Amino acid sequence: MRATTIHAPFDMRVEDVPDPVVQEPTDVVVRVLRACICGSDLWAYRGESARQPGQRIGHEFLGIVEAAGSDVTGFTAGDLVVAPFVWSDGTCDYCAEGLQTSCPSGGFWGSVGSDGGQGEAVRVPFADGTLVKLPADAASDDHLLTALLALSDVLGTGHHAALGAGVRKGSTVAVVGDGAVGLCGVLAAKRLGAERIIALGRHTVRTDIARLFGATDVVAERGEAAEAAVRELTGGQGAHAVIEAVGTEQSMRTAVAIARDGGSIGYVGVPHGSGTGLDLSVMFDRNIALRGGVAPVRAYIPELLPDVLDGTIDPSPVFDLTVGLDGVPGGYKAMDERTALKVLVTP
């Protein structure tokens, strides 16, 4: 089959690789119908996170089961399924607690020795604990398939941030970051009943999506100017809940500064940079809570899936460029240059 591999910074290739096969009785092989490029993939693309030459890449995909191991009970050939961005066994204490990202038997797609989602097919370990079945008729609905793909990462990650931030009915929420995760954080906050949602972002195309998703206000400034703008919008108090979806020192400083005393920050931006942006004395004095981390999206898919199926929420606008498999290297370039928000891949 053909799959995307990374060889060096800015060196993405689509190459012939061995076809995946069932290796363990708990495996299935999934033929990929939809995949995408994540903002976190760009750290590898830019050389800011290490990869071995020829390593696979991509962690968001859905598709059709082609083969299933003898111990798989929940899936058969022909099933349409979505995969969260990590696999998990579904039986350990962490999985039982809804923290599949800490499963000792789990792992990330595209890690050394595993298939990546940006290819024609994927071997899925622990299929029963990992995959979620989708309605078969969704396979013929292009728009719905694209919306369902967001369940593999960005929609669940935005939801995780909203939960970490303590978004509740009637609350005021501020969202730091106008990438796909931040926008899905807006969507999640709206779904959870936030009354006011302030989106921080400078790119009109993205903030237009934020408004579509439920943002009531947009702040285009950065740094201290952004902090002042949010304070002005909130009568000097700040937001009850802040979603941090960037991961830099500056973005975390902004999140702390715009949080209301007694408020909470839900952080899901993959950390990168030299510092955390956190001053514990400030957080202590102002009673600011911090909760977040890597999102256990497998725990959230069953809750979010019905709302995507019936159109209550539609995350598909975050995908603003579609490429075939051969176009994946160009898709990385477009996202790196910020001419695309999130690239949809149709193998």
Short mmCIF file of C-alpha atoms in Angstrom, two decimals:
data_model
loop_
_atom_site.label_atom_id
_atom_site.label_comp_id
_atom_site.label_asym_id
_atom_site.label_seq_id
_atom_site.Cartn_x
_atom_site.Cartn_y
_atom_site.Cartn_z
CA MET A 1 0.00 0.00 0.00
CA ARG A 2 0.95 3.68 -0.04
CA ALA A 3 1.46 5.71 3.11
CA THR A 4 2.93 9.01 4.24
CA THR A 5 6.40 8.89 5.78
CA ILE A 6 8.65 11.54 7.23
CA HIS A 7 12.39 11.50 6.49
CA ALA A 8 13.70 14.83 7.76
CA PRO A 9 12.32 18.27 8.54
CA PHE A 10 10.09 19.39 5.64
CA ASP A 11 10.71 16.07 3.86
CA MET A 12 7.37 14.26 3.64
CA ARG A 13 6.96 11.43 1.16
CA VAL A 14 4.18 9.12 0.02
CA GLU A 15 5.80 5.73 -0.47
CA ASP A 16 5.02 2.07 -1.00
CA VAL A 17 5.07 0.20 2.31
CA PRO A 18 4.04 -3.33 3.31
CA ASP A 19 0.30 -3.95 3.46
CA PRO A 20 -0.94 -4.21 7.06
CA VAL A 21 -2.12 -7.64 8.17
CA VAL A 22 -3.70 -9.06 11.30
CA GLN A 23 -0.78 -9.95 13.59
CA GLU A 24 -2.60 -10.53 16.88
CA PRO A 25 -6.05 -12.05 17.45
CA THR A 26 -7.25 -8.69 18.81
CA ASP A 27 -6.26 -6.78 15.64
CA VAL A 28 -8.30 -5.51 12.74
CA VAL A 29 -7.16 -3.96 9.48
CA VAL A 30 -8.99 -0.77 8.47
CA ARG A 31 -9.07 0.59 4.92
CA VAL A 32 -8.89 4.37 5.34
CA LEU A 33 -11.66 6.49 3.84
CA ARG A 34 -10.81 9.78 5.52
CA ALA A 35 -7.70 11.05 7.32
CA CYS A 36 -6.28 14.48 8.05
CA ILE A 37 -3.24 16.47 9.10
CA CYS A 38 -3.11 17.72 12.68
CA GLY A 39 -1.47 20.89 13.91
CA SER A 40 0.60 18.73 16.24
CA ASP A 41 1.99 16.90 13.18
CA LEU A 42 3.67 20.16 12.23
CA TRP A 43 6.13 19.87 15.13
CA ALA A 44 7.57 16.77 13.48
CA TYR A 45 7.38 18.42 10.05
CA ARG A 46 9.40 21.38 11.33
CA GLY A 47 11.91 19.16 13.12
CA GLU A 48 10.84 20.30 16.57
CA SER A 49 9.94 16.77 17.66
CA ALA A 50 12.15 13.84 16.72
CA ARG A 51 11.19 11.22 14.15
CA GLN A 52 13.14 8.38 12.62
CA PRO A 53 13.69 8.61 8.84
CA GLY A 54 10.89 6.72 7.13
CA GLN A 55 8.60 6.74 10.18
CA ARG A 56 4.85 6.77 9.49
CA ILE A 57 2.74 9.74 10.47
CA GLY A 58 -0.90 10.70 11.02
CA HIS A 59 -3.22 9.87 13.91
CA GLU A 60 -6.74 10.76 12.72
CA PHE A 61 -8.69 8.41 10.47
CA LEU A 62 -11.89 6.52 9.83
CA GLY A 63 -12.59 3.71 7.42
CA ILE A 64 -13.91 0.25 6.66
CA VAL A 65 -12.84 -2.92 8.49
CA GLU A 66 -11.23 -5.29 5.97
CA ALA A 67 -10.12 -8.12 8.26
CA ALA A 68 -10.55 -9.00 11.92
CA GLY A 69 -8.59 -11.24 14.29
CA SER A 70 -10.15 -14.31 15.86
CA ASP A 71 -10.64 -12.66 19.27
CA VAL A 72 -12.36 -9.53 17.94
CA THR A 73 -16.03 -9.57 18.97
CA GLY A 74 -17.27 -6.07 18.18
CA PHE A 75 -16.36 -5.70 14.53
CA THR A 76 -16.54 -7.64 11.30
CA ALA A 77 -15.41 -6.97 7.75
CA GLY A 78 -17.44 -4.17 6.20
CA ASP A 79 -18.04 -2.17 9.38
CA LEU A 80 -17.51 1.59 9.20
CA VAL A 81 -15.40 2.72 12.17
CA VAL A 82 -13.65 5.76 13.59
CA ALA A 83 -10.36 5.52 15.49
CA PRO A 84 -9.37 7.82 18.35
CA PHE A 85 -5.80 9.08 18.09
CA VAL A 86 -4.45 6.40 20.43
CA TRP A 87 -5.22 2.72 20.67
CA SER A 88 -6.11 1.20 24.05
CA ASP A 89 -6.96 -2.26 25.33
CA GLY A 90 -10.28 -1.31 26.93
CA THR A 91 -9.67 -3.56 29.92
CA CYS A 92 -7.14 -1.83 32.20
CA ASP A 93 -7.97 0.38 35.18
CA TYR A 94 -7.26 3.56 33.22
CA CYS A 95 -9.56 2.53 30.36
CA ALA A 96 -12.29 1.72 32.89
CA GLU A 97 -11.86 5.22 34.32
CA GLY A 98 -12.12 6.86 30.88
CA LEU A 99 -8.43 7.74 30.65
CA GLN A 100 -7.53 5.59 27.66
CA THR A 101 -4.54 7.79 26.87
CA SER A 102 -2.79 6.30 29.94
CA CYS A 103 -3.47 2.67 28.96
CA PRO A 104 -0.23 0.69 29.57
CA SER A 105 -0.92 -1.34 26.42
CA GLY A 106 -1.83 1.70 24.35
CA GLY A 107 0.05 3.75 21.82
CA PHE A 108 -0.12 6.51 19.24
CA TRP A 109 -0.62 5.96 15.54
CA GLY A 110 2.57 6.73 13.67
CA SER A 111 4.83 5.75 16.56
CA VAL A 112 7.83 3.62 15.63
CA GLY A 113 6.66 0.26 14.31
CA SER A 114 3.01 1.23 13.90
CA ASP A 115 0.96 2.39 10.93
CA GLY A 116 0.01 6.03 10.56
CA GLY A 117 -3.41 7.32 9.66
CA GLN A 118 -2.17 9.14 6.53
CA GLY A 119 -2.08 6.03 4.42
CA GLU A 120 -4.34 3.61 2.61
CA ALA A 121 -4.80 1.18 5.50
CA VAL A 122 -3.97 0.74 9.20
CA ARG A 123 -3.48 -2.25 11.47
CA VAL A 124 -5.45 -1.49 14.63
CA PRO A 125 -4.33 -3.23 17.84
CA PHE A 126 -6.96 -3.96 20.52
CA ALA A 127 -9.79 -3.17 18.12
CA ASP A 128 -12.57 -3.83 20.62
CA GLY A 129 -11.10 -1.34 23.08
CA THR A 130 -10.17 1.25 20.49
CA LEU A 131 -12.60 1.61 17.60
CA VAL A 132 -16.15 2.95 17.60
CA LYS A 133 -18.65 1.70 15.05
CA LEU A 134 -20.43 4.23 12.86
CA PRO A 135 -23.71 3.85 10.94
CA ALA A 136 -23.07 2.04 7.67
CA ASP A 137 -24.99 4.57 5.58
CA ALA A 138 -22.62 7.35 6.67
CA ALA A 139 -20.05 5.87 4.26
CA SER A 140 -22.00 7.32 1.33
CA ASP A 141 -22.41 10.80 2.84
CA ASP A 142 -19.27 12.85 2.14
CA HIS A 143 -20.23 15.76 4.39
CA LEU A 144 -21.14 13.53 7.32
CA LEU A 145 -17.96 11.46 6.93
CA THR A 146 -15.90 14.64 7.19
CA ALA A 147 -17.76 15.73 10.32
CA LEU A 148 -17.35 12.26 11.86
CA LEU A 149 -13.60 12.36 11.23
CA ALA A 150 -13.32 15.20 13.75
CA LEU A 151 -14.29 12.67 16.45
CA SER A 152 -10.86 11.08 16.06
CA ASP A 153 -9.15 14.06 17.70
CA VAL A 154 -10.06 17.73 17.44
CA LEU A 155 -13.71 17.59 18.48
CA GLY A 156 -12.98 15.39 21.49
CA THR A 157 -9.93 17.48 22.37
CA GLY A 158 -11.98 20.68 22.30
CA HIS A 159 -14.55 18.96 24.51
CA HIS A 160 -11.81 17.86 26.92
CA ALA A 161 -10.62 21.45 27.18
CA ALA A 162 -14.13 22.72 27.83
CA LEU A 163 -14.64 20.14 30.58
CA GLY A 164 -11.26 21.00 32.11
CA ALA A 165 -12.17 24.67 32.07
CA GLY A 166 -15.42 23.93 33.86
CA VAL A 167 -17.69 25.30 31.15
CA ARG A 168 -21.27 25.26 32.37
CA LYS A 169 -24.62 26.71 31.38
CA GLY A 170 -24.56 30.49 31.50
CA SER A 171 -20.79 30.83 31.89
CA THR A 172 -18.43 33.19 30.08
CA VAL A 173 -15.70 31.36 28.18
CA ALA A 174 -12.54 32.65 26.51
CA VAL A 175 -10.69 30.52 23.95
CA VAL A 176 -6.98 31.11 23.35
CA GLY A 177 -6.01 29.73 19.94
CA ASP A 178 -7.77 29.84 16.56
CA GLY A 179 -6.58 26.48 15.24
CA ALA A 180 -8.89 23.52 14.69
CA VAL A 181 -8.76 22.51 18.37
CA GLY A 182 -9.50 26.02 19.60
CA LEU A 183 -12.42 26.28 17.19
CA CYS A 184 -13.75 22.93 18.36
CA GLY A 185 -13.36 24.30 21.90
CA VAL A 186 -15.76 27.07 20.89
CA LEU A 187 -18.16 24.45 19.53
CA ALA A 188 -17.86 22.41 22.73
CA ALA A 189 -18.44 25.44 24.95
CA LYS A 190 -21.57 26.32 22.99
CA ARG A 191 -22.80 22.73 23.28
CA LEU A 192 -22.27 22.82 27.06
CA GLY A 193 -24.38 25.93 27.41
CA ALA A 194 -21.92 28.83 27.64
CA GLU A 195 -23.70 32.16 27.39
CA ARG A 196 -20.74 34.20 26.15
CA ILE A 197 -17.76 32.87 24.20
CA ILE A 198 -14.80 35.13 23.46
CA ALA A 199 -12.54 33.79 20.71
CA LEU A 200 -8.97 35.11 20.57
CA GLY A 201 -7.60 35.03 17.05
CA ARG A 202 -6.16 37.23 14.32
CA HIS A 203 -7.17 35.38 11.17
CA THR A 204 -10.56 36.43 9.83
CA VAL A 205 -11.21 33.14 8.05
CA ARG A 206 -10.77 31.32 11.33
CA THR A 207 -12.63 33.77 13.53
CA ASP A 208 -15.52 33.59 11.05
CA ILE A 209 -15.68 29.87 11.80
CA ALA A 210 -15.51 30.66 15.50
CA ARG A 211 -18.57 32.88 15.12
CA LEU A 212 -20.32 30.11 13.16
CA PHE A 213 -19.53 27.73 16.01
CA GLY A 214 -20.98 30.05 18.65
CA ALA A 215 -18.44 32.75 19.52
CA THR A 216 -20.16 35.94 20.61
CA ASP A 217 -17.04 38.11 20.59
CA VAL A 218 -13.66 38.10 18.81
CA VAL A 219 -10.44 39.59 20.18
CA ALA A 220 -7.76 40.04 17.52
CA GLU A 221 -5.11 41.55 19.80
CA ARG A 222 -2.29 39.56 21.38
CA GLY A 223 -0.41 39.70 24.67
CA GLU A 224 -1.28 42.51 27.06
CA ALA A 225 -3.59 44.12 24.52
CA ALA A 226 -5.62 40.89 24.33
CA GLU A 227 -5.75 40.68 28.11
CA ALA A 228 -7.06 44.25 28.31
CA ALA A 229 -9.67 43.58 25.63
CA VAL A 230 -11.03 40.50 27.41
CA ARG A 231 -11.10 42.37 30.71
CA GLU A 232 -13.05 45.18 29.08
CA LEU A 233 -15.57 42.73 27.60
CA THR A 234 -16.10 41.09 30.99
CA GLY A 235 -16.48 44.17 33.18
CA GLY A 236 -12.90 43.85 34.41
CA GLN A 237 -13.34 40.37 35.85
CA GLY A 238 -12.23 37.97 33.12
CA ALA A 239 -13.76 34.68 31.96
CA HIS A 240 -15.14 31.97 34.22
CA ALA A 241 -13.59 29.35 31.94
CA VAL A 242 -10.55 29.65 29.66
CA ILE A 243 -9.63 27.13 26.98
CA GLU A 244 -5.89 27.12 26.14
CA ALA A 245 -5.36 25.44 22.76
CA VAL A 246 -1.89 26.59 21.68
CA GLY A 247 0.74 25.29 24.09
CA THR A 248 3.24 28.15 24.20
CA GLU A 249 4.47 30.10 27.20
CA GLN A 250 2.76 33.24 25.90
CA SER A 251 -0.58 31.51 25.34
CA MET A 252 -0.58 30.12 28.87
CA ARG A 253 0.30 33.53 30.31
CA THR A 254 -2.60 34.99 28.39
CA ALA A 255 -4.92 32.25 29.66
CA VAL A 256 -4.01 32.95 33.27
CA ALA A 257 -4.32 36.70 32.82
CA ILE A 258 -7.83 36.56 31.30
CA ALA A 259 -9.22 34.04 33.77
CA ARG A 260 -11.64 35.36 36.37
CA ASP A 261 -10.65 34.97 40.03
CA GLY A 262 -12.00 31.56 41.00
CA GLY A 263 -12.05 30.49 37.36
CA SER A 264 -10.52 27.50 35.60
CA ILE A 265 -8.21 26.89 32.65
CA GLY A 266 -8.61 23.81 30.47
CA TYR A 267 -5.34 23.27 28.62
CA VAL A 268 -4.94 21.00 25.61
CA GLY A 269 -2.31 22.83 23.52
CA VAL A 270 0.62 20.46 23.05
CA PRO A 271 3.38 22.13 25.14
CA HIS A 272 6.33 23.49 23.22
CA GLY A 273 8.80 26.20 24.04
CA SER A 274 11.16 26.98 26.88
CA GLY A 275 8.70 27.62 29.71
CA THR A 276 5.23 26.96 31.00
CA GLY A 277 3.93 30.50 31.37
CA LEU A 278 2.59 29.61 34.81
CA ASP A 279 3.16 31.60 37.96
CA LEU A 280 1.83 29.46 40.81
CA SER A 281 1.76 32.40 43.22
CA VAL A 282 -0.60 34.27 40.88
CA MET A 283 -2.78 31.19 40.46
CA PHE A 284 -2.77 30.64 44.23
CA ASP A 285 -3.70 34.22 45.06
CA ARG A 286 -6.52 34.29 42.52
CA ASN A 287 -7.82 30.74 43.12
CA ILE A 288 -7.36 29.73 39.48
CA ALA A 289 -7.68 26.03 38.72
CA LEU A 290 -5.78 24.26 35.95
CA ARG A 291 -6.88 20.99 34.39
CA GLY A 292 -6.27 19.37 31.04
CA GLY A 293 -3.68 17.41 29.12
CA VAL A 294 -3.86 14.85 26.35
CA ALA A 295 -7.53 14.20 25.63
CA PRO A 296 -8.95 10.69 26.12
CA VAL A 297 -11.16 11.10 23.07
CA ARG A 298 -12.18 7.42 23.10
CA ALA A 299 -14.14 8.21 26.29
CA TYR A 300 -15.96 11.10 24.59
CA ILE A 301 -16.89 9.62 21.19
CA PRO A 302 -20.05 7.81 22.41
CA GLU A 303 -21.32 11.06 23.93
CA LEU A 304 -20.48 13.30 20.97
CA LEU A 305 -21.38 10.89 18.16
CA PRO A 306 -25.20 11.28 18.34
CA ASP A 307 -24.91 15.08 18.15
CA VAL A 308 -22.75 14.83 15.04
CA LEU A 309 -25.07 12.30 13.41
CA ASP A 310 -28.17 14.42 13.92
CA GLY A 311 -26.46 17.70 13.00
CA THR A 312 -26.68 19.29 16.44
CA ILE A 313 -22.97 20.02 16.05
CA ASP A 314 -21.05 20.10 12.78
CA PRO A 315 -17.26 20.40 13.09
CA SER A 316 -16.66 19.91 9.35
CA PRO A 317 -15.88 23.60 8.61
CA VAL A 318 -12.46 23.19 10.27
CA PHE A 319 -11.41 21.21 7.18
CA ASP A 320 -10.72 23.87 4.58
CA LEU A 321 -8.45 22.02 2.14
CA THR A 322 -8.90 18.52 0.70
CA VAL A 323 -6.10 16.51 -0.90
CA GLY A 324 -5.58 12.98 -2.13
CA LEU A 325 -2.79 10.90 -0.68
CA ASP A 326 -0.28 12.27 -3.19
CA GLY A 327 -1.18 15.76 -2.03
CA VAL A 328 -0.27 15.19 1.62
CA PRO A 329 3.23 16.75 1.41
CA GLY A 330 1.67 19.87 -0.09
CA GLY A 331 -0.95 19.77 2.64
CA TYR A 332 1.76 19.98 5.28
CA LYS A 333 3.29 22.94 3.49
CA ALA A 334 -0.08 24.70 3.34
CA MET A 335 -0.72 24.23 7.05
CA ASP A 336 2.82 25.27 7.95
CA GLU A 337 2.41 28.45 5.91
CA ARG A 338 -1.05 29.00 7.44
CA THR A 339 -2.79 29.02 4.08
CA ALA A 340 -4.85 26.06 5.31
CA LEU A 341 -6.45 25.53 8.70
CA LYS A 342 -6.77 21.74 8.64
CA VAL A 343 -6.19 19.44 5.67
CA LEU A 344 -8.59 16.60 4.89
CA VAL A 345 -7.01 13.56 3.21
CA THR A 346 -9.03 11.23 0.98
CA PRO A 347 -6.83 8.22 0.16
#
